[in-house]
Coordinates of C-alpha atoms and ligand atoms in Angstrom, one line a residue:
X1 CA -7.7 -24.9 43.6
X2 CA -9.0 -21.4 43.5
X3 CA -5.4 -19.8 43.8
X4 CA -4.7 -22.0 40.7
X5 CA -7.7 -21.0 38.6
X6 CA -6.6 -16.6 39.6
X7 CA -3.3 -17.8 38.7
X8 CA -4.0 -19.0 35.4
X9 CA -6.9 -17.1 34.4
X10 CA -6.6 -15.7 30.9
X11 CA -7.9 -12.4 32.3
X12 CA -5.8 -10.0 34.2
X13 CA -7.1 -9.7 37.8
X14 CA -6.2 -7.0 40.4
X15 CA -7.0 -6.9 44.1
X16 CA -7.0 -3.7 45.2
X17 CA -7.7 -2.1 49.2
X18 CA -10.0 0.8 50.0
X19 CA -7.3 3.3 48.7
X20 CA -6.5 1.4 45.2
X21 CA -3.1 0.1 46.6
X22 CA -3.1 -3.3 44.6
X23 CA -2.7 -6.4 47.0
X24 CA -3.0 -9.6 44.7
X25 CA -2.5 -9.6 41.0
X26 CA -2.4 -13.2 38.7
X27 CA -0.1 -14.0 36.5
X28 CA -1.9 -12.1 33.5
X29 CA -2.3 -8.6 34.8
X30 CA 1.3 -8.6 35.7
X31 CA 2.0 -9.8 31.7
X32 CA -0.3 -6.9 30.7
X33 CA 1.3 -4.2 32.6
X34 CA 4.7 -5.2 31.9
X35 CA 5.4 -5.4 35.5
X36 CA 6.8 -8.4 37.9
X37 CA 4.2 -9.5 40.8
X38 CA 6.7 -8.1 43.3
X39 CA 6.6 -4.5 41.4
X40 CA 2.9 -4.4 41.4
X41 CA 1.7 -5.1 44.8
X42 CA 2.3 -2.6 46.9
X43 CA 1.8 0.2 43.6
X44 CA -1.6 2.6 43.9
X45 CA -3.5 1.5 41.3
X46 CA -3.9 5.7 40.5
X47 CA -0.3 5.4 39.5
X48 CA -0.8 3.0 36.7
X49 CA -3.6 5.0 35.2
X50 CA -3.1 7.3 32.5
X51 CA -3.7 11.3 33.3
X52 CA -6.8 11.6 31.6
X53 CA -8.1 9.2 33.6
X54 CA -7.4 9.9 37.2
X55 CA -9.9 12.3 37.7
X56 CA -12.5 9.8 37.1
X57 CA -10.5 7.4 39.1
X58 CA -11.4 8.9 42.4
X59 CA -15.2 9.3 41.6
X60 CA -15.0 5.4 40.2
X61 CA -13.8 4.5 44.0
X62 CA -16.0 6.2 45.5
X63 CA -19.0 4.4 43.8
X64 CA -17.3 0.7 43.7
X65 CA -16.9 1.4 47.6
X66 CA -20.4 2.3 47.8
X67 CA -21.1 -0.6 46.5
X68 CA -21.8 -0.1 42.3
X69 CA -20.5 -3.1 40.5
X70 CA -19.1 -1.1 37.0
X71 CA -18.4 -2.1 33.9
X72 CA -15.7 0.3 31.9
X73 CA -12.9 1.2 29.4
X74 CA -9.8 2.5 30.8
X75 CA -5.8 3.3 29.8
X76 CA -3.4 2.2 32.3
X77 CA 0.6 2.7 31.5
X78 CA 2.5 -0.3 31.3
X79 CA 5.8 0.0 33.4
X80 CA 7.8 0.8 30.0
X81 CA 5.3 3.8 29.5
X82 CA 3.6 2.7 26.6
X83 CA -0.2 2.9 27.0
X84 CA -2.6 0.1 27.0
X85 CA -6.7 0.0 26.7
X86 CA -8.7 -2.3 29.1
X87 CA -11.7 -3.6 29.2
X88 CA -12.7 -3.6 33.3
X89 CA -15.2 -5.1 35.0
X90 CA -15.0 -4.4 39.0
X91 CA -16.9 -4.1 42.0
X92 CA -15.9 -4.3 45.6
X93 CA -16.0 -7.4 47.8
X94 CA -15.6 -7.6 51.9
X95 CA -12.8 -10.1 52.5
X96 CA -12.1 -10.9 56.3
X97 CA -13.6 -8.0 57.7
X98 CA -11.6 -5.8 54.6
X99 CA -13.2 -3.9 52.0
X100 CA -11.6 -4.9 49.0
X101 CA -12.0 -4.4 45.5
X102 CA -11.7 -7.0 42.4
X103 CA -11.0 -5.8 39.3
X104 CA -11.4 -8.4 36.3
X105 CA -9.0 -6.6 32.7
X106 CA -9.4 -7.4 29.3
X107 CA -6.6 -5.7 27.1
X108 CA -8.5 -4.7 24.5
X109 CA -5.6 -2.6 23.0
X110 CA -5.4 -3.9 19.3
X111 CA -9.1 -4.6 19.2
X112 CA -9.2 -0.6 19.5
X113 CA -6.7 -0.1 17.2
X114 CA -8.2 -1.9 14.3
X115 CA -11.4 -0.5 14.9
X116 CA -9.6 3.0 14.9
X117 CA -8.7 2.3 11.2
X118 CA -11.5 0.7 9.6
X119 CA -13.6 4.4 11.1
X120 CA -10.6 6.2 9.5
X121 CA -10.7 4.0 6.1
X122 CA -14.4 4.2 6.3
X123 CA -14.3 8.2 6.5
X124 CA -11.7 8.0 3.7
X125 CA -14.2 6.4 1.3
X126 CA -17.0 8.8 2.3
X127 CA -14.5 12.0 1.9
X128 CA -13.3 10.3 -1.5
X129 CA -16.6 10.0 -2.9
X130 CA -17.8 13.3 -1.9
X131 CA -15.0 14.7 -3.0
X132 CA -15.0 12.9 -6.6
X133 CA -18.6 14.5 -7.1
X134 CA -17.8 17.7 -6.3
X135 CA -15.0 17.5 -9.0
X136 CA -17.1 16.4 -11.8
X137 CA -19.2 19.6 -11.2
X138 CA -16.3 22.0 -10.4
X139 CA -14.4 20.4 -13.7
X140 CA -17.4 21.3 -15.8
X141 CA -17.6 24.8 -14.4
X142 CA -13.6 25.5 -15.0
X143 CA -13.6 23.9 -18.8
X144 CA -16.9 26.3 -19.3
X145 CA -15.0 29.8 -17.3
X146 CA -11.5 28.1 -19.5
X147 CA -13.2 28.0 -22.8
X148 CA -15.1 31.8 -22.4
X149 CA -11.8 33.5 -21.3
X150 CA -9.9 32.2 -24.0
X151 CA -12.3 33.3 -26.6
X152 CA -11.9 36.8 -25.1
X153 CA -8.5 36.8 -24.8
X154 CA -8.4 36.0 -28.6
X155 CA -10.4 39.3 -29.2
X156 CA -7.3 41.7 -30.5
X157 CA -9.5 44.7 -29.8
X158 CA -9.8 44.3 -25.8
X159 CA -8.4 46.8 -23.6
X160 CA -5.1 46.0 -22.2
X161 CA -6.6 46.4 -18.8
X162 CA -9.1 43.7 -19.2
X163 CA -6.9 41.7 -20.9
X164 CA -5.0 41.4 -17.8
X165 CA -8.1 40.7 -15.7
X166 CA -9.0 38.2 -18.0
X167 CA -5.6 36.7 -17.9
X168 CA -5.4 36.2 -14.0
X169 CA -8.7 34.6 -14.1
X170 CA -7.5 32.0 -17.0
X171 CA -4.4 31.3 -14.4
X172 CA -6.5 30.9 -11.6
X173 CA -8.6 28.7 -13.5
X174 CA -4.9 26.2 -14.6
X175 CA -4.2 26.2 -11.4
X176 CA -7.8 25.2 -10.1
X177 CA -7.7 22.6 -13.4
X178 CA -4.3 21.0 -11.9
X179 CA -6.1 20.4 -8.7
X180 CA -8.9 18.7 -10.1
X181 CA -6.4 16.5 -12.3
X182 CA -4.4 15.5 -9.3
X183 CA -7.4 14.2 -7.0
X184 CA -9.2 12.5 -10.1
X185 CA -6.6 9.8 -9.4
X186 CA -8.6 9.4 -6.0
X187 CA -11.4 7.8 -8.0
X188 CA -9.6 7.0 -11.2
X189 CA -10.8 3.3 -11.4
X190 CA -11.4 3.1 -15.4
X191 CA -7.8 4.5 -16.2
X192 CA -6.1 1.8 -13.7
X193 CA -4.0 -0.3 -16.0
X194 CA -2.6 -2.8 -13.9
X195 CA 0.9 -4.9 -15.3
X196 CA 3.4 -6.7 -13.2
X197 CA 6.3 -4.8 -12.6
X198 CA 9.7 -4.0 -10.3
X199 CA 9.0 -1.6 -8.0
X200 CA 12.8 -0.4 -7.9
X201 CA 13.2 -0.3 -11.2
X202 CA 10.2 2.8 -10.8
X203 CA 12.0 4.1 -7.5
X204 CA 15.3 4.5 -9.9
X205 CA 13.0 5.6 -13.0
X206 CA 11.5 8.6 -10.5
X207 CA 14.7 9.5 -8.8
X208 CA 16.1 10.5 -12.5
X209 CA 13.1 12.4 -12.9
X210 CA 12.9 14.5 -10.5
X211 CA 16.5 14.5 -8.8
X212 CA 16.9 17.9 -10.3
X213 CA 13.9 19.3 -8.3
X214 CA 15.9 18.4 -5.2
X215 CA 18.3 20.8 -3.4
X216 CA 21.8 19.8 -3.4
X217 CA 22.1 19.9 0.8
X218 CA 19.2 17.1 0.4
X219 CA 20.5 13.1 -0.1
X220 CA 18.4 10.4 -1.5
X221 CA 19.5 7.0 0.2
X222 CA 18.3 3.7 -0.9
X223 CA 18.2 0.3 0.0
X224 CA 16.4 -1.3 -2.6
X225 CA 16.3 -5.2 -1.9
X226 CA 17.1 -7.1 -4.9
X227 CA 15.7 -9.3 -6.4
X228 CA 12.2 -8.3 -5.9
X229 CA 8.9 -9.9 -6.2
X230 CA 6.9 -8.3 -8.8
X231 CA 3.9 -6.1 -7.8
X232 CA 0.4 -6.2 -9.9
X233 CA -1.0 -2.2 -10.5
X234 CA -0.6 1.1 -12.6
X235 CA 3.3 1.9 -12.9
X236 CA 2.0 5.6 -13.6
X237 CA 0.3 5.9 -10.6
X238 CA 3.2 4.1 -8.6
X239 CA 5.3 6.9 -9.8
X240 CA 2.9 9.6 -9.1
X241 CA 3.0 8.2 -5.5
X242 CA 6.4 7.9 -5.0
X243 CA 6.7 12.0 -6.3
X244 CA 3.9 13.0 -4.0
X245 CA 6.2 11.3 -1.0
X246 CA 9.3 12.6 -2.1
X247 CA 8.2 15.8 -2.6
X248 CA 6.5 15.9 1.0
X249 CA 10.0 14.9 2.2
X250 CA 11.8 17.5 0.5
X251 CA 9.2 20.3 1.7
X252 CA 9.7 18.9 5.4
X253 CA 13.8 19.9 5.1
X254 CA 14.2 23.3 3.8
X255 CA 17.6 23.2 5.4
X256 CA 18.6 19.7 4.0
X257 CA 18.5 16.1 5.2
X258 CA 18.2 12.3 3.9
X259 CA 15.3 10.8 2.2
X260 CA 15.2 7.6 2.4
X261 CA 13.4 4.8 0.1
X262 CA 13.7 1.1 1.4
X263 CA 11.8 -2.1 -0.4
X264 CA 11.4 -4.7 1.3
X265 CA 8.9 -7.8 1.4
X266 CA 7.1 -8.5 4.5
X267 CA 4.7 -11.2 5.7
X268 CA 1.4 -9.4 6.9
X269 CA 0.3 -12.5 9.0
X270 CA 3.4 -12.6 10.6
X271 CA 3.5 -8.6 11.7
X272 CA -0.4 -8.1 11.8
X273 CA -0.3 -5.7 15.0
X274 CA -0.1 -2.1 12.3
X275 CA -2.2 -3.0 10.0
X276 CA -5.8 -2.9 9.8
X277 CA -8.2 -6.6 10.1
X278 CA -9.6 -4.7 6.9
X279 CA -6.2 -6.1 5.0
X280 CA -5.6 -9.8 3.7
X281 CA -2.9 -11.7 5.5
X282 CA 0.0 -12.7 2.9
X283 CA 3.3 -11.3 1.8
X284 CA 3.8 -7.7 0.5
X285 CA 5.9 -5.3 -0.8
X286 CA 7.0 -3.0 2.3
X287 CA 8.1 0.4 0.8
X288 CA 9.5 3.1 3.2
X289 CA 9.9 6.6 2.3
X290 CA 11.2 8.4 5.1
X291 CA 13.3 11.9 5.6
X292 CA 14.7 14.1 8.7
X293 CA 12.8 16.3 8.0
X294 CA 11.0 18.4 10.8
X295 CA 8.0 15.9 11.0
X296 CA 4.5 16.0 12.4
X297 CA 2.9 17.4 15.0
X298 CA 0.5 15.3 16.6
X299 CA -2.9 17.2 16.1
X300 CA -2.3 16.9 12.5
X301 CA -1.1 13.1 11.8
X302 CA -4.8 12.3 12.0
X303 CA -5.7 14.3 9.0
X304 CA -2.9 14.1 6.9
X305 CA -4.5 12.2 4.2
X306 CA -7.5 13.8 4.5
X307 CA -8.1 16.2 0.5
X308 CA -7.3 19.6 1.3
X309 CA -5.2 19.4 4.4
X310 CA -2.5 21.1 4.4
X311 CA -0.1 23.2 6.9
X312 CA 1.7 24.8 4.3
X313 CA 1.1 28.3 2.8
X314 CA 1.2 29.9 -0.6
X315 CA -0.6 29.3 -4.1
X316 CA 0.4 26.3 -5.6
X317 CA -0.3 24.5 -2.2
X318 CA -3.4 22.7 -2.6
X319 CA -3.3 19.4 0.1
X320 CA -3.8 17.2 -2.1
X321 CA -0.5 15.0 -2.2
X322 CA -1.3 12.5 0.2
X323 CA -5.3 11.8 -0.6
X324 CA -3.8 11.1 -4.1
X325 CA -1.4 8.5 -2.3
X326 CA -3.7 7.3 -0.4
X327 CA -6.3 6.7 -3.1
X328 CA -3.4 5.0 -5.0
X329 CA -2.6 2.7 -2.5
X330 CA -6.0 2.0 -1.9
X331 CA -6.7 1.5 -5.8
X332 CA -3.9 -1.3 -5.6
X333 CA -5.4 -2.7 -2.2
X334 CA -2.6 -1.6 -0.1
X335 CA -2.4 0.1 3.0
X336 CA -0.6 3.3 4.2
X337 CA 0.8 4.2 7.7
X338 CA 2.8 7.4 8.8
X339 CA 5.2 7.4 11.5
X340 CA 6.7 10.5 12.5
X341 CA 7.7 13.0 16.0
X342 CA 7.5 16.6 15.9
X343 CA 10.8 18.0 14.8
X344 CA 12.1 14.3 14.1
X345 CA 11.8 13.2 10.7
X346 CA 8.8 11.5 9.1
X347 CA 8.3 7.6 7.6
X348 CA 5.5 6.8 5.3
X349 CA 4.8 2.8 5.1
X350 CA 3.3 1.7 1.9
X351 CA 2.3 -1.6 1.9
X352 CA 1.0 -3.3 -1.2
X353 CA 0.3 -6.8 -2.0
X354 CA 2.2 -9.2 -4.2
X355 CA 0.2 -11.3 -5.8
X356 CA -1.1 -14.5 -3.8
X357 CA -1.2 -16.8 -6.4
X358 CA 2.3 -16.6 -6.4
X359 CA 3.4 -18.9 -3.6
X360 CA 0.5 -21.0 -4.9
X361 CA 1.5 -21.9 -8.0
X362 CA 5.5 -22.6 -7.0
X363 CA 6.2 -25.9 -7.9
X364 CA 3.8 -26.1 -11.2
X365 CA 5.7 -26.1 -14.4
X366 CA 2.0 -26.4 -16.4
X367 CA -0.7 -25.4 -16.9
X368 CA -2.5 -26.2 -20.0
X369 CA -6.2 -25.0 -20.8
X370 CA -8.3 -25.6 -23.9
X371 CA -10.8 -23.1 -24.8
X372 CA -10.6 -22.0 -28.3
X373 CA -9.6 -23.0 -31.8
X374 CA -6.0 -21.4 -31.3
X375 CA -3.1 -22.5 -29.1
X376 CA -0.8 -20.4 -27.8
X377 CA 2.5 -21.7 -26.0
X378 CA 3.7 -18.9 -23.3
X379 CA 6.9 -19.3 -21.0
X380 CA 8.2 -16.6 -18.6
X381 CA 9.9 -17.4 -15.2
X382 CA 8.1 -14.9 -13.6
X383 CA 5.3 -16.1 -12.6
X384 CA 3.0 -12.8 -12.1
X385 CA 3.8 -12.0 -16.0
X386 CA 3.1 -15.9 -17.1
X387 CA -0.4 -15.5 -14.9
X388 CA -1.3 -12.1 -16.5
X389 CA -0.7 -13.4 -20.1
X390 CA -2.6 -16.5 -19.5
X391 CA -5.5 -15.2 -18.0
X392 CA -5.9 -12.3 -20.8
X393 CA -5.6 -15.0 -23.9
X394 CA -7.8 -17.6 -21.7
X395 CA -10.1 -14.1 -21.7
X396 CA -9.7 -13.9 -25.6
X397 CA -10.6 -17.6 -26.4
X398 CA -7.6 -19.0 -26.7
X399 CA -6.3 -22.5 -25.8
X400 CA -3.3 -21.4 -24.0
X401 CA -0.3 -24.2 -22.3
X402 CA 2.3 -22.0 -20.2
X403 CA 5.6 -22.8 -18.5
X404 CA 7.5 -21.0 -16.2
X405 CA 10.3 -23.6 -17.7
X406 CA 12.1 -23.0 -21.0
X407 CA 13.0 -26.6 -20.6
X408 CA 9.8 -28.1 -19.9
X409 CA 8.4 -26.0 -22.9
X410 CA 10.8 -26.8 -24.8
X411 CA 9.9 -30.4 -23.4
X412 CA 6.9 -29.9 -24.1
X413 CA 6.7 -28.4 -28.2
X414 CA 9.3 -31.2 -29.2
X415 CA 6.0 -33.7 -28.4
X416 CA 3.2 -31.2 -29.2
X417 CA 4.5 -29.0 -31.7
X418 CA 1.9 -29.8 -34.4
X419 CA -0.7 -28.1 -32.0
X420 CA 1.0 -24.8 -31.3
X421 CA 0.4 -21.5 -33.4
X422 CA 2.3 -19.0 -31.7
X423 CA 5.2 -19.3 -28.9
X424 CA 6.0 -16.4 -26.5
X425 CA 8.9 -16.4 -24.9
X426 CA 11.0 -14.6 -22.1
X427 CA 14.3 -13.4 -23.4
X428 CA 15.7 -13.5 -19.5
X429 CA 15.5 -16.8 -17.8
X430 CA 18.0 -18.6 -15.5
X431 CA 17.7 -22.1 -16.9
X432 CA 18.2 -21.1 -20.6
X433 CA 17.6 -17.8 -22.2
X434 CA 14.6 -17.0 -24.5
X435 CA 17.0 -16.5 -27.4
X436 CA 18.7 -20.2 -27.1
X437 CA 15.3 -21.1 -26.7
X438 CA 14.1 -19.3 -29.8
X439 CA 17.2 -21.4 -31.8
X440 CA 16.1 -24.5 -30.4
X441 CA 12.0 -23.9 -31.2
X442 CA 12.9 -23.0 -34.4
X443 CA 15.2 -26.4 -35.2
X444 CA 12.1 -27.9 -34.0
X445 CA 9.8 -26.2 -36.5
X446 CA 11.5 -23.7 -38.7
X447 CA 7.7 -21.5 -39.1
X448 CA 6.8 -21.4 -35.8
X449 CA 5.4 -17.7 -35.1
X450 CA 7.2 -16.6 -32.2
X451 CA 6.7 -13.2 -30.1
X452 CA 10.1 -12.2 -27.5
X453 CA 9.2 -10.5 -24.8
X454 CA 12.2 -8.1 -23.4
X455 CA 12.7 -5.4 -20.2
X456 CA 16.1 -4.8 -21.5
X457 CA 17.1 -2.7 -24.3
X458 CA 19.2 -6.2 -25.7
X459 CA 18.9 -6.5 -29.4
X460 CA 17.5 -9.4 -31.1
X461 CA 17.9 -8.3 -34.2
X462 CA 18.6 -11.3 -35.8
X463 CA 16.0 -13.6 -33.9
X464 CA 13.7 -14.2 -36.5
X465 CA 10.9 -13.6 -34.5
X466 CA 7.0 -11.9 -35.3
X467 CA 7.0 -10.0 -33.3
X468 CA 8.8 -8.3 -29.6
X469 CA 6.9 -7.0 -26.8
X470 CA 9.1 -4.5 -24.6
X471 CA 8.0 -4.9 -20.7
X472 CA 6.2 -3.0 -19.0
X473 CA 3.1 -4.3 -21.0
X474 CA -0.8 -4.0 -20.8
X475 CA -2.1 -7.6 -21.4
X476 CA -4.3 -5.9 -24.2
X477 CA -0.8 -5.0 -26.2
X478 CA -0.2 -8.9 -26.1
X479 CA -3.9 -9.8 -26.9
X480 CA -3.7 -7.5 -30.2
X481 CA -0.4 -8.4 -30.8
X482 CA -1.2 -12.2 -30.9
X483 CA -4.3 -11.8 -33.1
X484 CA -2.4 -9.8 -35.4
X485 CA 0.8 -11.9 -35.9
X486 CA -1.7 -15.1 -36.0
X487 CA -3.2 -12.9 -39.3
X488 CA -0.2 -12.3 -41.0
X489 CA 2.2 -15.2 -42.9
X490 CA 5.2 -15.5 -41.3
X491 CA 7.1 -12.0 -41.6
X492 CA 9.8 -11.6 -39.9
X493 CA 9.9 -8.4 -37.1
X494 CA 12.2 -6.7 -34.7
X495 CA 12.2 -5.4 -31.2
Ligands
LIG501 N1 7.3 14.2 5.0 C1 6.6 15.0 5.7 N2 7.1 15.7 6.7 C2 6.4 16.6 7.4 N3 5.1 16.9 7.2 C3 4.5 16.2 6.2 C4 5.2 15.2 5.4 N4 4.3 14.7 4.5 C5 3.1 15.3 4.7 N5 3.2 16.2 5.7 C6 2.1 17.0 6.3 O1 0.9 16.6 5.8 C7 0.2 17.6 5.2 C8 -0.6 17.1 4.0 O2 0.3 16.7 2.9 P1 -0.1 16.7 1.4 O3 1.0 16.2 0.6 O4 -1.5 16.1 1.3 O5 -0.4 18.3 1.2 P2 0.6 19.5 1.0 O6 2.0 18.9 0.8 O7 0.4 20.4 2.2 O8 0.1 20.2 -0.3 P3 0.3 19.6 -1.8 O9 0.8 18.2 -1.7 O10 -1.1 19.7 -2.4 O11 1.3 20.6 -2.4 C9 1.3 18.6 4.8 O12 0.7 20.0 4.8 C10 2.2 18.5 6.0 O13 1.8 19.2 7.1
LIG502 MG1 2.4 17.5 -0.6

C-alpha cells in the first residue's frame, strides 16, 4: 500500500543517501525532471541543481544530516536543460540502519512566473504614473522657456551671437517637447478612441508609410492571416505601436535583415503558460514583429519597456519607444512579451483581445431593444461594428433592432416597416450586399432614410441614400450622423 501511495503521489519525492546520490524517486519527480526512473537513481542530486545553488547545497546537507527538517525554494535542471523552480520540503530519516534523506518537491515554476509579471506590470503602472506627473510639470516648463525664446527671437535688434544661443535652446526645447508628446500616449486615456478595425489593413497602411525610412538591404515579410477578427481600440495608436516596433527592428540591423510581422488569432486559455494570471482567458489577436537583428543581451530584456531605457547613443534617442508600446497595449488590455538571444534576432508578441462578446453572440440574428421614441434598424455582418453601433444609439435613446443578416432584416422591415426611421446598412455582406439591400428597402418603402456604411472606396453614387459613413468610424460620427439625417426631409446624399 505505501509503495502505491509514493507512487502516485501528486508530489515529486526523492530519496536521497548521506552523499545526495538519489536512491528512490515516484513517478512525479521523474515527470518533473524530465528524466526516466532508471536515469535518476543512481544521479547526485548536486548534479541536477542549478549553479547558483550548489554552494548552498553542501551547507543544506550538512544541516538535514544533522538533523534540521528545512523547508526551501530551489532550481534544479531538467535533463533537457531547461530550469525548473521547486518548492522542497526535506529532512533526513534513518532507514535500516541508513541515513537517508526524503525530499518532498512542488514545481512551483509557473506559479513564479506569473508572479514575476504581475511585480513587473505592477512597477510598470507605478513608473507610468510617476512618469505622467513629471510630464505635466516638465510640459508647462518647456511651453513657458518655448514661448519666451520665441518672443526673443522675434526681436530684429538681437545680436547675431545670442540669436544663436537662443536658437539652440528653442531646439533643445522641440526636441524635449517631442519627448513629452511621445510618452503622453503612456497615460493618454481621454484621447483613446476606440472603433473596430482590421489590424492588417493598419500593418499595410504603416508599411506604406514608412517603407521609405527603411534601408533597401532591410526586407519586410508578412504573413498576415486573412480573414481576420476585428480588434476594439485606437487605430492611431495601433499604428504608432507598430512604428515604434518597426523602427526598433530596423535600428537592431544596421547591416540589413528581415522584419517580420505575423497576425494571427490565438486562444489564451489554451496557451496560458506566457502570459500573465493578470490576463482574461479568450481569443486574441497574436501579432508578431520580429527581425535578425542583433537582439538583446540579457541584463537588459528586463528593462526594455521601462521610459528612458535605452542602449543607444546620440540626440534624438530618448527610450521611449517601447513604454509608449507598452502603455498602448496596456490602454487596449493586451499584453506584451519579448523574445530575443544576444546577436540572434529579436520577436515582440503583442497580444490584444478580440472582443468576447463575439463568440457569444454567434448564432443571434436579433436583437431588438426599445428605449426611445426613435427606431433605428442597423445590419452589419460584422459583429464587433453591429455591437458598437448598437450600444452607442441604445446610449443616445434610441429604440434600436439589429441584424447581422440582410435577409433577416430585410425579413424583418417587410413586417415592421411602419416602425422604422432610419436603416443602416453594410455595403459588404456575403448573403446579399448592402446595395441590393438598399433596392429592396426602398421597394418596400420608397422614403425610408437610409445611411451606407463603406471601408471601400466603391461608389454608390446613385444609391439614393442620406447619408454614407466611410469605416473606420467613431460611434459618435454615427450618433450625429443619425440625429442629423432624422432632422432633415429626405435629401438625398453621397459617399
Ligand atoms: N528589435 C530590437 N532589437 C534589439 N534591441 C532592441 C529592439 N527593440 C528594443 N531594443 C532594446 O530596447 C531598448 C529600449 O527600446 P526603446 O524603443 O524603448 O528605446 P530606444 O529605441 O533606445 O530609443 P527611442 O525609441 O526613444 O528612439 C533599446 O535601446 C534596445 O536596447
Ligand atoms: Mg526605439
Amino acid at each position: 500500500m505505501f509503495k502505491t501511495i509514493f507512487e502516485n503521489a501528486g508530489t515529486g519525492i526523492m530519496i536521497m543517501d548521506s552523499s545526495g546520490v538519489i536512491i528512490e524517486a515516484n513517478r512525479k519527480a521523474c515527470e518533473m525532471h524530465g528524466y526516466n526512473r532508471d536515469d535518476l537513481i543512481g544521479l547526485n542530486i548536486d548534479n541536477i541543481e542549478t549553479e547558483k545553488n550548489r554552494k548552498i547545497f553542501r551547507e543544506r546537507m550538512s544541516r538535514l544530516l544533522k538533523g534540521e527538517a528545512m523547508f526551501f525554494e530551489t532550481e534544479h535542471l531538467r535533463k533537457d536543460g531547461a530550469k525548473i523552480s521547486l518548492e522542497v520540503s526535506s529532512n533526513a530519516v534513518e532507514i535500516d540502519g541508513r541515513l537517508l534523506i526524503q525530499s518532498f518537491q512542488q514545481d512551483i515554476t509557473n506559479r513564479k512566473k506569473v508572479m514575476a509579471q504581475i511585480l513587473y506590470s505592477q512597477k510598470m503602472e507605478s513608473i507610468g504614473k510617476l512618469v505622467d506627473g513629471i510630464m505635466h510639470e516638465f510640459k508647462n516648463n518647456l511651453t513657458i522657456i518655448q514661448s519666451f525664446t520665441d518672443v526673443i527671437l522675434q526681436d530684429k535688434t538681437i545680436a547675431p551671437d545670442t540669436f544663436s544661443c537662443i536658437s539652440i535652446i528653442e531646439k533643445t526645447a522641440q526636441r524635449a517637447s517631442k519627448t513629452v508628446s511621445q510618452l503622453r500616449s503612456l497615460a493618454r486615456k481621454d484621447e483613446f478612441e476606440p472603433v473596430p478595425f482590421n489590424i492588417n489593413t493598419v500593418i499595410e497602411n504603416t508599411l506604406t508609410m514608412i517603407s521609405k525610412f527603411l534601408q533597401k538591404d532591410i526586407t519586410v515579410r508578412r504573413e498576415l492571416k486573412e480573414p481576420l477578427a476585428y480588434i476594439v481600440g485606437d487605430i492611431n495608436q495601433t499604428e504608432q505601436m507598430l512604428i515604434n516596433l518597426i523602427i526598433n527592428a530596423k535600428e537592431a540591423m544596421p547591416y540589413g535583415g528581415e522584419i517580420a510581422i505575423k497576425t494571427d488569432t490565438i486562444d489564451i486559455y489554451d496557451n496560458r503558460l506566457n502570459i500573465p494570471a493578470v490576463i482574461r482567458s479568450g481569443e486574441y489577436l497574436h501579432l508578431t514583429v520580429s527581425d535578425t537583428g542583433k537582439g538583446i543581451a540579457k541584463e537588459h530584456l528586463p528593462h526594455i519597456f521601462e521610459p528612458f531605457y535605452t542602449t543607444k547613443e546620440g540626440k534624438e534617442v530618448a527610450g521611449v519607444g517601447l513604454a509608449v508600446v507598452y502603455g498602448i497595449v496596456k490602454e487596449h488590455s493586451g499584453y506584451i512579451t519579448v523574445e530575443s538571444k544576444d546577436g540572434h534576432g529579436t520577436t515582440l508578441n503583442v497580444y490584444l483581445p478580440i472582443s468576447k462578446k463575439k463568440t457569444e453572440m454567434v448564432g443571434t440574428e436579433e436583437v431588438v431593444q426599445f428605449k426611445g421614441p426613435e427606431t433605428i434598424l442597423v445590419v452589419d455582418d460584422e459583429i464587433l461594428i453591429m455591437e458598437l453601433l448598437r450600444d452607442a444609439l441604445l446610449e443616445n435613446g434610441f429604440n434600436v433592432v439589429v441584424y447581422i443578416s440582410p435577409l433577416k432584416c430585410l425579413e424583418f422591415f417587410r413586417s415592421k416597416n411602419q416602425v422604422i426611421d432610419v436603416v443602416i446598412t453594410d455595403i459588404l455582406m456575403p448573403e446579399m450586399d448592402g446595395i441590393q439591400l438598399i433596392k429592396s428597402l426602398r421597394e418596400i418603402s420608397p422614403d425610408i432614410k437610409i445611411i451606407a456604411m463603406t471601408g471601400s472606396n466603391m461608389d454608390i453614387q446613385d444609391m439614393h441614400i442620406d447619408g454614407c459613413l466611410r469605416k473606420p468610424f467613431k460611434a459618435s460620427d454615427i450618433v450625429s450622423m443619425v440625429k442629423e439625417v432624422l432632422n432633415r426631409e429626405r435629401n438625398v446624399g453621397n459617399c
